[in-house]
Short mmCIF file of N, CA and C in Angstrom, two decimals:
data_model
loop_
_atom_site.label_atom_id
_atom_site.label_comp_id
_atom_site.label_asym_id
_atom_site.label_seq_id
_atom_site.Cartn_x
_atom_site.Cartn_y
_atom_site.Cartn_z
N MET A 1 -138.40 -65.67 49.93
CA MET A 1 -138.74 -66.13 51.27
C MET A 1 -140.18 -66.65 51.32
N ARG A 2 -141.08 -65.91 50.71
CA ARG A 2 -142.48 -66.30 50.69
C ARG A 2 -142.66 -67.62 49.92
N LEU A 3 -141.93 -67.79 48.84
CA LEU A 3 -141.99 -69.00 48.04
C LEU A 3 -141.47 -70.20 48.83
N MET A 4 -140.42 -70.00 49.62
CA MET A 4 -139.88 -71.09 50.43
C MET A 4 -140.90 -71.53 51.48
N ARG A 5 -141.59 -70.59 52.09
CA ARG A 5 -142.62 -70.94 53.08
C ARG A 5 -143.77 -71.70 52.42
N PHE A 6 -144.11 -71.27 51.21
CA PHE A 6 -145.17 -71.95 50.47
C PHE A 6 -144.79 -73.41 50.22
N TYR A 7 -143.57 -73.64 49.74
CA TYR A 7 -143.12 -75.01 49.45
C TYR A 7 -142.99 -75.83 50.74
N ALA A 8 -142.56 -75.23 51.81
CA ALA A 8 -142.46 -75.93 53.08
C ALA A 8 -143.85 -76.34 53.57
N ALA A 9 -144.81 -75.42 53.47
CA ALA A 9 -146.19 -75.72 53.87
C ALA A 9 -146.78 -76.82 52.98
N LEU A 10 -146.51 -76.76 51.70
CA LEU A 10 -146.99 -77.77 50.76
C LEU A 10 -146.40 -79.14 51.09
N ALA A 11 -145.13 -79.18 51.41
CA ALA A 11 -144.47 -80.44 51.78
C ALA A 11 -145.10 -81.03 53.04
N VAL A 12 -145.37 -80.20 54.02
CA VAL A 12 -146.00 -80.68 55.25
C VAL A 12 -147.40 -81.23 54.96
N LEU A 13 -148.18 -80.53 54.15
CA LEU A 13 -149.52 -81.00 53.80
C LEU A 13 -149.47 -82.33 53.06
N LEU A 14 -148.55 -82.47 52.14
CA LEU A 14 -148.41 -83.73 51.41
C LEU A 14 -148.03 -84.88 52.34
N LEU A 15 -147.15 -84.62 53.28
CA LEU A 15 -146.76 -85.65 54.24
C LEU A 15 -147.95 -86.05 55.13
N LEU A 16 -148.71 -85.06 55.56
CA LEU A 16 -149.89 -85.35 56.38
C LEU A 16 -150.93 -86.13 55.58
N ALA A 17 -151.15 -85.74 54.35
CA ALA A 17 -152.13 -86.44 53.51
C ALA A 17 -151.71 -87.88 53.25
N ALA A 18 -150.44 -88.11 53.05
CA ALA A 18 -149.95 -89.46 52.80
C ALA A 18 -150.15 -90.35 54.02
N GLY A 19 -150.06 -89.79 55.19
CA GLY A 19 -150.24 -90.57 56.41
C GLY A 19 -151.69 -90.80 56.78
N CYS A 20 -152.62 -90.06 56.19
CA CYS A 20 -154.03 -90.17 56.56
C CYS A 20 -154.78 -91.21 55.76
N GLY A 21 -154.26 -91.61 54.63
CA GLY A 21 -154.97 -92.56 53.78
C GLY A 21 -154.88 -93.97 54.32
N PRO A 22 -155.67 -94.87 53.71
CA PRO A 22 -155.64 -96.26 54.14
C PRO A 22 -154.26 -96.88 53.91
N LYS A 23 -153.87 -97.75 54.81
CA LYS A 23 -152.57 -98.41 54.71
C LYS A 23 -152.73 -99.69 53.89
N ARG A 24 -151.72 -100.01 53.12
CA ARG A 24 -151.75 -101.22 52.29
C ARG A 24 -151.42 -102.45 53.12
N VAL A 25 -152.07 -103.54 52.79
CA VAL A 25 -151.74 -104.82 53.41
C VAL A 25 -150.71 -105.51 52.53
N SER A 26 -149.98 -106.41 53.13
CA SER A 26 -149.04 -107.23 52.38
C SER A 26 -149.80 -108.37 51.72
N SER A 27 -149.31 -108.79 50.58
CA SER A 27 -149.89 -109.94 49.89
C SER A 27 -149.61 -111.18 50.73
N VAL A 28 -150.67 -111.92 51.09
CA VAL A 28 -150.56 -113.09 51.95
C VAL A 28 -151.46 -114.19 51.40
N GLN A 29 -151.06 -115.43 51.61
CA GLN A 29 -151.87 -116.57 51.18
C GLN A 29 -152.15 -117.48 52.37
N TYR A 30 -153.38 -117.99 52.42
CA TYR A 30 -153.79 -118.96 53.44
C TYR A 30 -154.29 -120.19 52.71
N GLY A 31 -153.82 -121.35 53.11
CA GLY A 31 -154.22 -122.58 52.46
C GLY A 31 -153.34 -122.85 51.25
N SER A 32 -153.68 -123.91 50.54
CA SER A 32 -152.89 -124.33 49.39
C SER A 32 -153.42 -123.72 48.10
N PRO A 33 -152.52 -123.18 47.26
CA PRO A 33 -152.96 -122.64 45.96
C PRO A 33 -153.62 -123.70 45.07
N SER A 34 -153.41 -124.97 45.38
CA SER A 34 -154.03 -126.03 44.59
C SER A 34 -155.40 -126.44 45.14
N ALA A 35 -155.89 -125.74 46.15
CA ALA A 35 -157.21 -126.04 46.73
C ALA A 35 -158.29 -125.89 45.66
N GLU A 36 -159.35 -126.65 45.84
CA GLU A 36 -160.45 -126.61 44.87
C GLU A 36 -161.18 -125.26 44.88
N THR A 37 -161.29 -124.65 46.05
CA THR A 37 -162.01 -123.39 46.20
C THR A 37 -161.01 -122.27 46.46
N LYS A 38 -161.17 -121.17 45.69
CA LYS A 38 -160.26 -120.04 45.81
C LYS A 38 -161.05 -118.76 46.09
N VAL A 39 -160.59 -118.03 47.10
CA VAL A 39 -161.24 -116.78 47.50
C VAL A 39 -160.21 -115.67 47.45
N LEU A 40 -160.56 -114.58 46.79
CA LEU A 40 -159.73 -113.37 46.78
C LEU A 40 -160.27 -112.43 47.84
N PHE A 41 -159.38 -111.88 48.64
CA PHE A 41 -159.75 -110.97 49.71
C PHE A 41 -158.90 -109.72 49.54
N ALA A 42 -159.50 -108.61 49.11
CA ALA A 42 -158.77 -107.35 48.94
C ALA A 42 -159.22 -106.39 50.04
N THR A 43 -158.25 -105.84 50.77
CA THR A 43 -158.60 -105.03 51.93
C THR A 43 -157.54 -103.96 52.18
N GLU A 44 -157.72 -103.25 53.27
CA GLU A 44 -156.78 -102.23 53.74
C GLU A 44 -156.33 -102.61 55.14
N ASP A 45 -155.24 -102.04 55.58
CA ASP A 45 -154.67 -102.37 56.88
C ASP A 45 -155.21 -101.45 57.97
N THR A 46 -156.36 -101.85 58.53
CA THR A 46 -156.90 -101.17 59.72
C THR A 46 -157.22 -102.26 60.74
N ALA A 47 -157.36 -101.90 61.98
CA ALA A 47 -157.65 -102.88 63.03
C ALA A 47 -158.97 -103.60 62.76
N PHE A 48 -160.00 -102.87 62.40
CA PHE A 48 -161.32 -103.45 62.15
C PHE A 48 -161.26 -104.42 60.98
N LYS A 49 -160.66 -104.01 59.89
CA LYS A 49 -160.60 -104.85 58.69
C LYS A 49 -159.70 -106.07 58.92
N SER A 50 -158.69 -105.93 59.76
CA SER A 50 -157.83 -107.06 60.09
C SER A 50 -158.61 -108.12 60.88
N VAL A 51 -159.50 -107.70 61.77
CA VAL A 51 -160.33 -108.65 62.51
C VAL A 51 -161.26 -109.39 61.56
N ILE A 52 -161.83 -108.67 60.60
CA ILE A 52 -162.71 -109.30 59.61
C ILE A 52 -161.92 -110.38 58.86
N LEU A 53 -160.73 -110.04 58.39
CA LEU A 53 -159.88 -111.00 57.68
C LEU A 53 -159.57 -112.21 58.56
N GLU A 54 -159.15 -111.96 59.79
CA GLU A 54 -158.82 -113.07 60.71
C GLU A 54 -160.00 -114.00 60.90
N ASN A 55 -161.19 -113.44 61.07
CA ASN A 55 -162.38 -114.25 61.27
C ASN A 55 -162.73 -115.08 60.03
N VAL A 56 -162.57 -114.49 58.86
CA VAL A 56 -162.83 -115.23 57.62
C VAL A 56 -161.83 -116.36 57.47
N VAL A 57 -160.56 -116.09 57.71
CA VAL A 57 -159.53 -117.12 57.60
C VAL A 57 -159.82 -118.26 58.58
N LYS A 58 -160.19 -117.93 59.82
CA LYS A 58 -160.53 -118.95 60.83
C LYS A 58 -161.72 -119.81 60.38
N ALA A 59 -162.70 -119.18 59.74
CA ALA A 59 -163.90 -119.90 59.31
C ALA A 59 -163.58 -120.98 58.28
N TYR A 60 -162.53 -120.81 57.52
CA TYR A 60 -162.20 -121.77 56.45
C TYR A 60 -160.96 -122.60 56.77
N GLU A 61 -160.42 -122.44 57.98
CA GLU A 61 -159.27 -123.21 58.41
C GLU A 61 -159.59 -124.71 58.35
N GLY A 62 -158.66 -125.49 57.82
CA GLY A 62 -158.85 -126.93 57.75
C GLY A 62 -159.72 -127.39 56.60
N GLN A 63 -160.25 -126.45 55.82
CA GLN A 63 -161.06 -126.79 54.65
C GLN A 63 -160.21 -126.64 53.39
N ASP A 64 -160.68 -127.19 52.31
CA ASP A 64 -159.95 -127.12 51.04
C ASP A 64 -160.23 -125.77 50.37
N VAL A 65 -159.82 -124.70 51.06
CA VAL A 65 -160.05 -123.33 50.59
C VAL A 65 -158.73 -122.57 50.61
N PHE A 66 -158.45 -121.92 49.50
CA PHE A 66 -157.27 -121.06 49.37
C PHE A 66 -157.75 -119.62 49.42
N ILE A 67 -157.14 -118.81 50.29
CA ILE A 67 -157.49 -117.39 50.40
C ILE A 67 -156.27 -116.56 50.03
N GLN A 68 -156.42 -115.76 49.00
CA GLN A 68 -155.37 -114.84 48.56
C GLN A 68 -155.73 -113.45 49.06
N VAL A 69 -154.87 -112.84 49.86
CA VAL A 69 -155.12 -111.50 50.40
C VAL A 69 -154.25 -110.50 49.64
N GLU A 70 -154.88 -109.45 49.16
CA GLU A 70 -154.18 -108.39 48.43
C GLU A 70 -154.64 -107.03 48.94
N SER A 71 -153.83 -106.04 48.68
CA SER A 71 -154.18 -104.67 48.99
C SER A 71 -155.12 -104.14 47.90
N VAL A 72 -156.04 -103.27 48.26
CA VAL A 72 -157.00 -102.72 47.30
C VAL A 72 -156.31 -102.14 46.06
N PRO A 73 -155.22 -101.38 46.20
CA PRO A 73 -154.59 -100.83 44.99
C PRO A 73 -154.04 -101.90 44.03
N ALA A 74 -153.84 -103.13 44.51
CA ALA A 74 -153.33 -104.21 43.65
C ALA A 74 -154.41 -104.78 42.73
N LEU A 75 -155.65 -104.40 42.94
CA LEU A 75 -156.74 -104.97 42.16
C LEU A 75 -156.62 -104.73 40.66
N ASP A 76 -155.94 -103.68 40.28
CA ASP A 76 -155.80 -103.41 38.84
C ASP A 76 -155.00 -104.48 38.11
N LYS A 77 -154.26 -105.30 38.86
CA LYS A 77 -153.44 -106.36 38.26
C LYS A 77 -154.06 -107.74 38.44
N ILE A 78 -155.26 -107.82 38.98
CA ILE A 78 -155.87 -109.10 39.33
C ILE A 78 -157.12 -109.34 38.48
N ASP A 79 -157.25 -110.60 38.02
CA ASP A 79 -158.42 -111.03 37.27
C ASP A 79 -159.28 -111.90 38.18
N ALA A 80 -160.53 -111.55 38.35
CA ALA A 80 -161.44 -112.28 39.24
C ALA A 80 -161.76 -113.68 38.71
N GLU A 81 -161.49 -113.94 37.44
CA GLU A 81 -161.84 -115.24 36.84
C GLU A 81 -161.22 -116.42 37.57
N GLY A 82 -160.07 -116.24 38.19
CA GLY A 82 -159.39 -117.34 38.86
C GLY A 82 -159.90 -117.62 40.27
N TYR A 83 -160.95 -116.94 40.68
CA TYR A 83 -161.47 -117.08 42.05
C TYR A 83 -162.95 -117.44 42.03
N ASP A 84 -163.34 -118.24 43.02
CA ASP A 84 -164.74 -118.63 43.14
C ASP A 84 -165.55 -117.56 43.86
N ALA A 85 -164.91 -116.84 44.76
CA ALA A 85 -165.55 -115.74 45.50
C ALA A 85 -164.53 -114.63 45.68
N VAL A 86 -165.03 -113.40 45.72
CA VAL A 86 -164.16 -112.23 45.88
C VAL A 86 -164.77 -111.36 46.98
N VAL A 87 -163.94 -111.02 47.97
CA VAL A 87 -164.36 -110.12 49.04
C VAL A 87 -163.56 -108.84 48.91
N LEU A 88 -164.25 -107.74 48.75
CA LEU A 88 -163.62 -106.43 48.62
C LEU A 88 -164.00 -105.59 49.83
N ILE A 89 -162.99 -105.11 50.54
CA ILE A 89 -163.25 -104.28 51.72
C ILE A 89 -162.57 -102.94 51.51
N ASN A 90 -163.36 -101.88 51.61
CA ASN A 90 -162.82 -100.54 51.38
C ASN A 90 -163.47 -99.54 52.31
N THR A 91 -163.00 -98.32 52.23
CA THR A 91 -163.50 -97.22 53.04
C THR A 91 -164.31 -96.29 52.16
N CYS A 92 -165.44 -95.84 52.66
CA CYS A 92 -166.28 -94.90 51.92
C CYS A 92 -165.49 -93.62 51.66
N MET A 93 -165.44 -93.23 50.42
CA MET A 93 -164.75 -92.01 50.01
C MET A 93 -165.75 -91.14 49.28
N ALA A 94 -166.11 -90.02 49.86
CA ALA A 94 -167.05 -89.08 49.25
C ALA A 94 -168.37 -89.78 48.87
N TRP A 95 -168.89 -90.58 49.80
CA TRP A 95 -170.16 -91.26 49.66
C TRP A 95 -170.19 -92.30 48.54
N ARG A 96 -169.02 -92.88 48.23
CA ARG A 96 -168.97 -93.94 47.22
C ARG A 96 -167.79 -94.86 47.50
N VAL A 97 -167.72 -95.96 46.79
CA VAL A 97 -166.60 -96.88 46.97
C VAL A 97 -165.34 -96.30 46.33
N GLU A 98 -164.21 -96.84 46.74
CA GLU A 98 -162.94 -96.35 46.22
C GLU A 98 -162.82 -96.62 44.72
N PRO A 99 -162.11 -95.76 43.99
CA PRO A 99 -161.99 -95.92 42.54
C PRO A 99 -161.43 -97.27 42.10
N GLU A 100 -160.49 -97.84 42.86
CA GLU A 100 -159.93 -99.15 42.51
C GLU A 100 -161.00 -100.24 42.59
N ILE A 101 -161.88 -100.10 43.57
CA ILE A 101 -162.98 -101.06 43.73
C ILE A 101 -163.95 -100.92 42.56
N GLU A 102 -164.33 -99.68 42.24
CA GLU A 102 -165.24 -99.44 41.12
C GLU A 102 -164.68 -100.04 39.83
N ALA A 103 -163.41 -99.80 39.57
CA ALA A 103 -162.79 -100.31 38.34
C ALA A 103 -162.78 -101.84 38.32
N PHE A 104 -162.47 -102.46 39.46
CA PHE A 104 -162.42 -103.92 39.54
C PHE A 104 -163.82 -104.50 39.30
N VAL A 105 -164.82 -103.95 39.96
CA VAL A 105 -166.19 -104.43 39.78
C VAL A 105 -166.61 -104.29 38.33
N LYS A 106 -166.29 -103.16 37.74
CA LYS A 106 -166.68 -102.90 36.35
C LYS A 106 -166.06 -103.92 35.39
N LYS A 107 -164.80 -104.31 35.62
CA LYS A 107 -164.13 -105.23 34.69
C LYS A 107 -164.44 -106.71 34.98
N THR A 108 -165.12 -106.99 36.10
CA THR A 108 -165.45 -108.37 36.46
C THR A 108 -166.78 -108.75 35.84
N ALA A 109 -166.76 -109.78 35.00
CA ALA A 109 -167.97 -110.22 34.31
C ALA A 109 -168.99 -110.80 35.27
N ASP A 110 -168.56 -111.69 36.16
CA ASP A 110 -169.46 -112.36 37.09
C ASP A 110 -169.50 -111.61 38.42
N LYS A 111 -170.34 -110.61 38.49
CA LYS A 111 -170.45 -109.79 39.69
C LYS A 111 -171.11 -110.54 40.85
N GLN A 112 -171.79 -111.67 40.54
CA GLN A 112 -172.45 -112.46 41.57
C GLN A 112 -171.46 -113.09 42.55
N LYS A 113 -170.19 -113.17 42.17
CA LYS A 113 -169.18 -113.78 43.04
C LYS A 113 -168.54 -112.75 43.98
N ILE A 114 -168.96 -111.48 43.89
CA ILE A 114 -168.33 -110.41 44.67
C ILE A 114 -169.16 -110.06 45.90
N VAL A 115 -168.47 -109.92 47.03
CA VAL A 115 -169.05 -109.37 48.25
C VAL A 115 -168.27 -108.09 48.55
N LEU A 116 -168.98 -107.00 48.72
CA LEU A 116 -168.36 -105.71 48.97
C LEU A 116 -168.72 -105.23 50.37
N LEU A 117 -167.69 -104.97 51.18
CA LEU A 117 -167.89 -104.35 52.50
C LEU A 117 -167.28 -102.96 52.45
N THR A 118 -168.11 -101.97 52.70
CA THR A 118 -167.63 -100.59 52.75
C THR A 118 -167.79 -100.10 54.18
N THR A 119 -166.68 -99.64 54.76
CA THR A 119 -166.75 -99.07 56.10
C THR A 119 -166.95 -97.57 55.98
N THR A 120 -167.70 -97.04 56.94
CA THR A 120 -168.02 -95.62 56.91
C THR A 120 -168.22 -95.13 58.34
N GLY A 121 -168.06 -93.85 58.53
CA GLY A 121 -168.28 -93.26 59.84
C GLY A 121 -169.75 -93.12 60.17
N ASP A 122 -170.62 -93.18 59.17
CA ASP A 122 -172.06 -93.01 59.36
C ASP A 122 -172.74 -94.37 59.28
N PRO A 123 -173.20 -94.93 60.40
CA PRO A 123 -173.80 -96.26 60.38
C PRO A 123 -175.11 -96.33 59.59
N ASP A 124 -175.72 -95.19 59.29
CA ASP A 124 -176.96 -95.18 58.52
C ASP A 124 -176.73 -95.08 57.02
N LEU A 125 -175.50 -94.86 56.61
CA LEU A 125 -175.18 -94.74 55.19
C LEU A 125 -175.12 -96.12 54.56
N ASN A 126 -175.68 -96.28 53.38
CA ASN A 126 -175.68 -97.55 52.68
C ASN A 126 -174.97 -97.38 51.33
N ILE A 127 -173.77 -97.92 51.21
CA ILE A 127 -172.98 -97.79 49.99
C ILE A 127 -173.09 -99.09 49.21
N GLU A 128 -173.46 -99.01 47.94
CA GLU A 128 -173.61 -100.20 47.11
C GLU A 128 -172.89 -100.02 45.79
N ALA A 129 -172.62 -101.15 45.15
CA ALA A 129 -172.10 -101.15 43.79
C ALA A 129 -173.10 -101.97 42.97
N PRO A 130 -173.47 -101.52 41.79
CA PRO A 130 -174.48 -102.22 40.99
C PRO A 130 -174.12 -103.68 40.73
N GLY A 131 -175.07 -104.58 41.03
CA GLY A 131 -174.90 -105.99 40.76
C GLY A 131 -174.05 -106.75 41.76
N VAL A 132 -173.66 -106.08 42.86
CA VAL A 132 -172.75 -106.68 43.83
C VAL A 132 -173.44 -106.77 45.19
N ASP A 133 -173.24 -107.89 45.87
CA ASP A 133 -173.76 -108.06 47.23
C ASP A 133 -172.98 -107.12 48.15
N SER A 134 -173.64 -106.10 48.68
CA SER A 134 -172.95 -105.05 49.44
C SER A 134 -173.37 -105.00 50.90
N VAL A 135 -172.39 -104.73 51.75
CA VAL A 135 -172.60 -104.54 53.18
C VAL A 135 -171.92 -103.23 53.55
N THR A 136 -172.59 -102.43 54.35
CA THR A 136 -171.99 -101.19 54.84
C THR A 136 -171.95 -101.28 56.36
N SER A 137 -170.84 -100.85 56.95
CA SER A 137 -170.71 -100.92 58.40
C SER A 137 -169.79 -99.82 58.90
N ALA A 138 -170.09 -99.35 60.10
CA ALA A 138 -169.14 -98.48 60.78
C ALA A 138 -168.00 -99.37 61.29
N SER A 139 -166.80 -98.83 61.36
CA SER A 139 -165.64 -99.60 61.84
C SER A 139 -165.60 -99.62 63.35
N GLN A 140 -166.59 -100.23 63.95
CA GLN A 140 -166.67 -100.32 65.40
C GLN A 140 -166.30 -101.74 65.82
N MET A 141 -165.24 -101.86 66.62
CA MET A 141 -164.72 -103.17 66.99
C MET A 141 -165.77 -104.07 67.62
N GLU A 142 -166.72 -103.50 68.37
CA GLU A 142 -167.74 -104.34 69.00
C GLU A 142 -168.66 -105.01 67.98
N ASN A 143 -168.64 -104.53 66.73
CA ASN A 143 -169.45 -105.12 65.66
C ASN A 143 -168.65 -106.03 64.74
N ALA A 144 -167.37 -106.19 64.98
CA ALA A 144 -166.50 -106.92 64.05
C ALA A 144 -166.94 -108.37 63.86
N ASP A 145 -167.30 -109.05 64.93
CA ASP A 145 -167.71 -110.45 64.79
C ASP A 145 -169.02 -110.57 64.00
N GLN A 146 -169.95 -109.68 64.26
CA GLN A 146 -171.23 -109.69 63.55
C GLN A 146 -171.02 -109.40 62.06
N VAL A 147 -170.20 -108.42 61.73
CA VAL A 147 -169.92 -108.08 60.33
C VAL A 147 -169.16 -109.24 59.67
N SER A 148 -168.22 -109.83 60.40
CA SER A 148 -167.48 -110.98 59.87
C SER A 148 -168.44 -112.10 59.49
N GLN A 149 -169.41 -112.37 60.34
CA GLN A 149 -170.37 -113.45 60.07
C GLN A 149 -171.20 -113.14 58.83
N LYS A 150 -171.57 -111.87 58.64
CA LYS A 150 -172.29 -111.49 57.42
C LYS A 150 -171.45 -111.80 56.18
N ILE A 151 -170.16 -111.49 56.24
CA ILE A 151 -169.27 -111.73 55.11
C ILE A 151 -169.13 -113.24 54.89
N ILE A 152 -168.92 -113.99 55.95
CA ILE A 152 -168.78 -115.45 55.84
C ILE A 152 -170.05 -116.06 55.26
N ASP A 153 -171.21 -115.62 55.72
CA ASP A 153 -172.49 -116.13 55.20
C ASP A 153 -172.61 -115.86 53.70
N ARG A 154 -172.19 -114.69 53.29
CA ARG A 154 -172.28 -114.34 51.87
C ARG A 154 -171.29 -115.15 51.03
N ILE A 155 -170.09 -115.37 51.56
CA ILE A 155 -169.12 -116.22 50.86
C ILE A 155 -169.69 -117.63 50.72
N ASN A 156 -170.24 -118.16 51.80
CA ASN A 156 -170.84 -119.51 51.77
C ASN A 156 -171.96 -119.60 50.73
N ARG A 157 -172.77 -118.57 50.65
CA ARG A 157 -173.85 -118.55 49.66
C ARG A 157 -173.27 -118.59 48.24
N ILE A 158 -172.24 -117.80 48.00
CA ILE A 158 -171.60 -117.79 46.67
C ILE A 158 -171.01 -119.17 46.35
N LEU A 159 -170.41 -119.78 47.36
CA LEU A 159 -169.79 -121.09 47.15
C LEU A 159 -170.81 -122.23 47.16
N GLY A 160 -172.08 -121.89 47.37
CA GLY A 160 -173.13 -122.90 47.36
C GLY A 160 -173.23 -123.68 48.63
N GLU A 161 -172.73 -123.10 49.72
CA GLU A 161 -172.74 -123.81 51.00
C GLU A 161 -173.71 -123.20 52.00
N GLY A 162 -174.44 -122.17 51.58
CA GLY A 162 -175.27 -121.52 52.60
C GLY A 162 -176.61 -121.16 52.16
#
């Protein structure tokens, strides 16, 4: 009886933990894959991060820019070499970037093409990855446009437009 309660409690905890983590985004493409400029955008499915993505996509609408959107866990299958700029958006985990982000940054030779946005509950916390242009922000909707503009400015700088 005691063992059954233990397994039931463990099952409930596992279900709760699975629901608390970041949600995966679906793989989506904006623009033509044959565009001269290619941007990889890896993110998670939250309201704040979705606004950032929408604003970035709007900024390049009508331009010869292809944006590939992937979920952060998919980064292990992606090579940054095929992209002119890479935007990585993740959630601060134990005062550092997510392990998938760390691994991707580590395997990417040209770190100058990466922009990293880490969201955190502490607006004074500054999370960085070595050699990568990093932005830290609280996930506050009233700041979404301002944070989006920071990301767009950094992408433009990488692409030589800013």
